[in-house]
Amino acid sequence: MIDKINDLKAQAKEKLSNATHSMDIENIRVEFLGKKGKIIEILKDLKNVEASKRKEVATLANNLKNQLEEAIENKKEEIKNKEYEKKINSAKKIDLTVPSNLNIGSLHPITIVQKELEEIFESMGFTVEDGNEVETEYNNFEAVNVPKHHPARDMQDTFWLENGQLLKTQTSAAQNKIMLKYGTPLKAIFPGRCFRNEELDASHENTFFQMEGMMIDKDVSIANLIYFMKTLLSQIFKKDVEVRLRPGYFPFVEPGFELDIKCLYCGGEGCKVCKHGGWIELCPCGMIHPNVLKMGGINPEEYSGFAFGLGLSRLAMMKYGINDLRVLNSCDLRSLKQMDIK
Ligand code: FA5
C-alpha cells in the first residue's frame, strides 16, 4: 500500500507539472481527490490494511491528500495568472493616460516655409545661421548704420529690457556678428523671430518672423540680388509670382529697394490684406552700405554684397492663403486644418 501511495504521489506530481490549463487541474483533482478518486479509494481501503501498518498508511495517505490539495490550489493560481497575462498581451494596447480628445497638429506654417527656404538657399551654397532674440542696442541698430537718434529708429519701436538690451526688431541685428565670424566670401541666411511695438492689423504683428540673407564677395552686384530673389520666390510658390522692385530707404543699404509681390489673396485688386493697394511688401533688400561692411571688418573698396530681409510670416500668409497674419500666432488648431498643409 505504501508503494501504491508513493506511486500515486509521483503520478500526481508529474500530471500537475504538465498541466497548462484550468481544465487539466480539474481533471487531476477529480482523478485523485474526487469521490471515487485514487487517494479517496485508498482511505476507504484502510480497513483492509494490516493493523500494525494502518496508522502509517493512513498518515501517508492523508499527507498526500493534503499536499495534493495545496499543490492543486497553487497550480490553479499559477495557471490563472498565466492565462490573464496572455489575455493582456494579446489584447489591443490602449494607453489610458492619453487624453481622449487628442488632436494631432503639424509643423507650423512658418516653420514649413522656413525649412523650404533653408533648403533652397543651402542648395545655392548659403549657410544657415542663428541669431539671438534678445540683442544689444549696438547689434540691432548701431552696427547696421542706425546711430542713436537716427529717425529710422522710429519705424522699429521695440521692447526694452531693464539691462539696456532689447527684443530684436529685425534679423539684420545678426549681420555684424556673422561678418565678423566668417569674413569673406560670405553667403549666409539667418531666420529669426522679431518683435516690434506695432499697431496690429491683418499684416502687422508685434511678434513675427523674418529671414535675412547676405552675400559678400568681389563684384557682387544688384543683378546677383535680383537673381536670388526671383529664384527663391518661384521655388517657394511653385509658380510665377508677379514682383516689383521700387526704391526703398534703409540706412544699412545703398541703394535700397522694396521688393513687393502682387497680393495673392485678391490677385492685385485690393483687399484688407494688401491694404487695398494690390501689392504686399515682402522683401526689402539692397547693396550693403560701406559703413556696415567696415564695422563687420570687411574692406568696402575690395568687396561688395547684397542683403535682404524677407518677411517670413507674410510669406507663409501668402503661401497658405491666410487673410490675417494674426492667425499664425493664435495657436488655434482649427485654423491649421483649413490650410493646405501636408
Ligand atoms: C527690415 O526689417 C530690414 N531689416 C530689412 C532689410 C534687410 C532691408 C536687409 C535691407 C537689407 P522692414 O521693417 O521693412 O525691414 O521689414 C522687413 C519685412 O518684415 C517686411 O517687408 C515685412 O514683410 C516684415 N514685417 C515688418 N514688420 C512686420 C510686422 N509688424 N508684422 C509682420 N511682418 C512684418
XYZ file of C-alpha atoms and ligand atoms in Angstrom:
376
model
C 0.000 0.000 0.000
C 2.890 2.326 0.877
C 4.358 1.720 -2.583
C 0.978 2.500 -4.119
C 0.804 5.832 -2.229
C 4.335 6.755 -3.342
C 3.440 5.802 -6.872
C 0.283 7.997 -6.754
C 2.377 10.855 -5.381
C 4.778 10.616 -8.336
C 1.888 10.370 -10.822
C 0.093 13.396 -9.382
C 3.349 15.401 -9.331
C 4.044 14.671 -12.983
C 0.488 15.395 -14.095
C 0.471 18.681 -12.197
C 3.728 19.826 -13.674
C 2.444 19.099 -17.204
C -0.866 20.887 -16.642
C -1.257 24.077 -18.679
C -4.968 24.773 -18.446
C -7.544 25.136 -15.629
C -9.384 22.150 -17.123
C -6.269 19.944 -16.677
C -6.235 20.842 -12.973
C -9.890 19.967 -12.527
C -9.271 16.605 -14.178
C -6.342 15.910 -11.812
C -8.469 16.885 -8.820
C -11.236 14.501 -9.861
C -8.742 11.712 -10.662
C -7.026 11.835 -7.250
C -9.341 13.605 -4.815
C -12.821 13.124 -6.298
C -15.436 10.909 -4.572
C -14.090 7.970 -6.490
C -10.576 9.427 -6.727
C -7.434 7.310 -6.290
C -6.473 8.758 -2.883
C -10.008 8.625 -1.531
C -10.149 4.971 -2.606
C -7.004 4.300 -0.557
C -8.509 5.990 2.504
C -11.679 3.913 2.061
C -9.496 0.784 1.783
C -7.637 1.424 5.088
C -9.826 -1.112 6.879
C -8.200 -3.820 4.770
C -4.654 -2.803 5.733
C -2.782 -4.821 8.303
C -3.455 -3.275 11.769
C 0.228 -2.696 12.589
C 0.678 -0.696 9.359
C -2.723 1.032 9.252
C -1.650 4.170 11.151
C 1.448 4.696 8.981
C -0.524 4.171 5.765
C -3.336 6.442 6.963
C -0.833 9.208 7.801
C 0.897 8.851 4.415
C -2.427 8.853 2.524
C -3.739 11.863 4.479
C -0.456 13.740 3.984
C -0.626 13.038 0.274
C -4.246 14.230 0.182
C -3.340 17.479 1.975
C -0.196 18.061 -0.115
C -2.102 17.445 -3.320
C -4.938 19.783 -2.311
C -2.364 22.526 -1.636
C -0.410 21.810 -4.825
C -3.626 21.897 -6.861
C -4.589 25.298 -5.390
C -1.113 26.709 -6.133
C -1.099 25.368 -9.677
C -4.619 26.738 -10.250
C -3.416 30.210 -9.201
C -0.316 29.917 -11.379
C -2.341 28.939 -14.445
C -4.925 31.659 -13.802
C -2.159 34.291 -13.684
C -0.586 32.971 -16.878
C -3.929 32.947 -18.693
C -4.610 36.518 -17.509
C -1.175 37.674 -18.648
C -1.724 36.042 -22.044
C -5.051 37.826 -22.411
C -3.464 41.194 -21.592
C -0.596 40.670 -24.007
C -2.816 39.649 -26.890
C -5.300 42.478 -26.287
C -5.018 45.704 -28.299
C -2.749 48.038 -26.341
C -4.518 51.092 -25.017
C -2.649 53.884 -23.266
C -5.147 55.059 -20.674
C -3.095 58.153 -19.917
C -3.556 59.625 -23.425
C -6.255 62.318 -23.444
C -9.300 61.100 -25.372
C -9.609 64.322 -27.369
C -6.009 64.266 -28.622
C -5.749 66.411 -31.713
C -2.506 65.899 -33.558
C -1.201 69.027 -35.245
C 1.536 69.583 -37.801
C 4.582 71.747 -38.203
C 3.694 75.419 -38.026
C 3.225 77.028 -41.497
C 6.079 79.440 -40.741
C 8.375 76.529 -39.833
C 7.444 74.756 -43.066
C 8.218 77.822 -45.192
C 11.437 78.438 -43.251
C 12.622 74.870 -43.835
C 11.804 75.118 -47.551
C 13.747 78.367 -47.821
C 16.698 76.921 -45.945
C 16.823 74.014 -48.399
C 16.657 76.338 -51.395
C 19.457 78.540 -50.077
C 21.606 75.659 -48.913
C 21.397 74.233 -52.429
C 22.815 77.572 -53.644
C 25.752 77.404 -51.240
C 24.425 79.524 -48.349
C 24.969 78.527 -44.726
C 22.107 78.779 -42.246
C 22.896 80.806 -39.142
C 21.022 81.575 -35.982
C 20.506 84.940 -34.274
C 19.518 85.971 -30.749
C 16.068 87.165 -29.794
C 17.443 89.391 -27.033
C 20.049 91.664 -28.579
C 22.287 94.569 -27.744
C 21.298 98.007 -28.952
C 24.611 98.069 -30.815
C 23.886 94.957 -32.906
C 20.273 95.841 -33.602
C 20.937 99.465 -34.568
C 24.447 100.957 -34.458
C 26.189 98.064 -36.257
C 23.749 98.430 -39.148
C 24.347 102.139 -39.507
C 21.427 103.338 -37.382
C 23.110 105.503 -34.726
C 21.302 106.836 -31.648
C 18.646 109.438 -32.503
C 18.517 108.347 -36.158
C 14.912 108.850 -37.382
C 14.872 105.268 -38.811
C 14.643 104.002 -35.225
C 11.102 105.382 -35.009
C 9.974 102.759 -37.523
C 11.140 99.981 -35.244
C 9.967 100.749 -31.747
C 10.580 97.704 -29.594
C 10.509 96.180 -26.133
C 13.436 97.146 -23.906
C 14.892 95.197 -21.014
C 15.977 96.790 -17.786
C 19.614 95.921 -18.575
C 19.513 98.091 -21.713
C 19.135 95.192 -24.138
C 16.129 94.823 -26.402
C 13.976 92.285 -28.237
C 15.426 92.419 -31.736
C 13.342 94.295 -34.277
C 14.987 92.816 -37.343
C 17.103 89.851 -38.350
C 19.611 92.446 -39.625
C 20.731 92.526 -35.969
C 22.916 89.473 -36.673
C 24.666 90.945 -39.745
C 27.642 92.324 -37.847
C 28.335 89.157 -35.834
C 28.107 86.984 -38.934
C 30.503 89.194 -40.930
C 32.978 89.129 -38.050
C 32.571 85.363 -37.696
C 33.011 84.376 -41.363
C 34.753 87.262 -43.140
C 34.764 86.981 -46.927
C 33.492 85.478 -49.175
C 30.210 85.144 -47.317
C 26.884 83.558 -48.220
C 24.533 83.152 -45.260
C 20.876 83.263 -44.323
C 19.605 83.737 -40.788
C 15.922 83.308 -39.987
C 14.521 84.523 -36.676
C 11.743 85.906 -34.563
C 11.422 89.694 -34.423
C 9.476 91.985 -32.131
C 8.049 95.451 -32.616
C 5.714 97.677 -30.728
C 3.223 97.821 -33.592
C -0.282 98.942 -34.410
C -1.720 95.481 -35.122
C -3.680 94.727 -38.264
C -4.103 91.948 -40.838
C -0.465 92.222 -41.961
C 1.260 93.549 -38.812
C 2.014 91.585 -35.657
C 4.104 92.515 -32.623
C 5.901 89.150 -32.968
C 6.753 87.928 -36.445
C 9.458 86.155 -38.406
C 11.966 87.407 -40.926
C 14.733 85.709 -42.837
C 17.841 87.711 -43.518
C 20.279 86.871 -46.277
C 23.712 88.210 -47.164
C 26.131 87.558 -49.954
C 29.510 89.304 -49.934
C 32.291 88.742 -52.427
C 34.269 90.565 -55.086
C 31.997 92.052 -57.798
C 28.629 91.169 -56.268
C 26.014 93.396 -57.913
C 22.296 94.160 -57.978
C 21.976 91.566 -60.784
C 23.003 88.856 -58.295
C 20.465 90.181 -55.801
C 17.598 90.073 -58.307
C 18.569 86.571 -59.460
C 18.457 85.157 -55.921
C 15.187 86.911 -55.084
C 13.458 85.565 -58.209
C 14.781 82.049 -57.628
C 13.548 81.963 -54.072
C 10.068 83.251 -54.897
C 9.468 80.939 -57.857
C 10.631 77.929 -55.829
C 8.568 78.801 -52.796
C 5.317 79.491 -54.644
C 5.977 76.857 -57.325
C 4.580 79.282 -59.882
C 5.492 82.636 -61.398
C 4.727 85.408 -58.957
C 4.492 88.982 -60.138
C 7.071 91.129 -58.348
C 8.049 94.759 -58.466
C 11.188 96.454 -57.256
C 10.968 100.054 -56.114
C 13.389 102.305 -54.305
C 13.361 101.916 -50.542
C 15.316 103.552 -47.769
C 17.198 101.568 -45.143
C 20.294 103.085 -43.542
C 22.212 99.815 -43.955
C 21.913 99.508 -47.743
C 22.764 101.785 -50.626
C 20.950 101.620 -52.981
C 17.973 100.081 -51.185
C 14.836 98.510 -52.626
C 11.458 97.283 -51.621
C 10.528 94.046 -53.308
C 6.753 93.619 -53.385
C 4.688 90.719 -54.666
C 1.256 91.050 -56.176
C -1.250 90.206 -53.446
C -2.043 86.530 -53.899
C -5.118 86.927 -51.810
C -7.006 89.324 -54.074
C -4.884 88.936 -57.234
C -3.965 92.634 -57.116
C -7.489 94.054 -56.999
C -7.088 95.331 -53.460
C -8.228 93.869 -50.134
C -7.628 94.306 -46.418
C -4.515 92.107 -46.614
C -2.726 94.445 -49.044
C -4.398 97.472 -47.527
C -6.231 97.876 -50.850
C -3.007 98.598 -52.731
C -2.828 95.278 -54.632
C 0.818 94.673 -53.579
C 2.402 93.210 -50.466
C 5.715 94.498 -49.153
C 7.659 91.289 -48.717
C 11.380 91.626 -49.006
C 13.316 94.832 -48.583
C 16.836 94.481 -49.897
C 19.822 96.359 -51.285
C 23.566 96.618 -51.617
C 25.240 96.608 -48.205
C 26.313 100.087 -47.099
C 30.121 100.578 -46.942
C 29.852 101.609 -43.261
C 28.195 98.287 -42.407
C 30.928 96.360 -44.228
C 33.612 98.333 -42.405
C 32.022 97.657 -38.999
C 31.979 93.984 -39.960
C 35.726 94.090 -40.638
C 35.351 93.964 -44.442
C 37.055 96.353 -46.831
C 34.335 98.030 -48.972
C 36.973 99.026 -51.576
C 37.589 95.379 -52.282
C 34.261 93.685 -51.522
C 30.617 94.361 -52.160
C 27.499 92.499 -51.213
C 23.739 92.412 -51.022
C 21.422 91.861 -48.079
C 17.712 91.188 -47.859
C 15.205 90.917 -45.019
C 12.384 88.659 -46.117
C 9.116 88.828 -44.180
C 8.760 85.131 -43.377
C 5.399 85.463 -41.621
C 3.958 87.345 -44.571
C 5.385 84.806 -46.992
C 3.675 81.972 -45.066
C 0.490 84.027 -45.072
C 0.612 84.382 -48.863
C 1.581 80.774 -49.475
C -1.265 79.372 -47.401
C -3.899 81.939 -48.391
C -4.326 83.308 -44.874
C -6.097 86.658 -44.830
C -4.974 87.713 -41.373
C -1.410 87.375 -40.113
C -2.587 87.173 -36.506
C -3.940 83.669 -37.172
C -0.327 82.461 -37.279
C 0.259 83.336 -33.629
C -3.147 82.164 -32.423
C -2.196 78.535 -31.688
C -5.644 77.535 -32.903
C -5.628 74.086 -34.491
C -8.904 74.829 -36.265
C -7.136 77.379 -38.486
C -4.321 74.924 -39.275
C -6.921 72.452 -40.520
C -8.167 74.970 -43.050
C -4.703 75.393 -44.579
C -3.438 73.035 -47.211
C -0.648 71.640 -45.001
C 0.755 68.182 -45.734
C 13.633 95.485 -42.155
O 13.320 94.927 -41.105
C 15.014 95.438 -42.702
N 15.893 94.917 -41.686
C 15.046 94.557 -43.945
C 16.297 94.677 -44.766
C 17.317 93.772 -44.590
C 16.412 95.690 -45.692
C 18.471 93.858 -45.331
C 17.560 95.756 -46.468
C 18.566 94.844 -46.286
P 11.181 96.147 -42.723
O 10.895 96.896 -41.496
O 10.501 96.654 -43.946
O 12.719 95.987 -42.992
O 10.736 94.645 -42.521
C 11.050 93.645 -43.461
C 9.855 92.765 -43.720
O 9.431 92.187 -42.486
C 8.626 93.492 -44.241
O 8.663 93.619 -45.637
C 7.509 92.605 -43.800
O 7.334 91.554 -44.730
C 8.042 92.064 -42.494
N 7.472 92.817 -41.376
C 7.873 94.018 -40.888
N 7.123 94.395 -39.863
C 6.228 93.402 -39.654
C 5.163 93.201 -38.715
N 4.901 94.063 -37.757
N 4.437 92.074 -38.824
C 4.719 91.164 -39.798
N 5.693 91.300 -40.697
C 6.439 92.408 -40.638
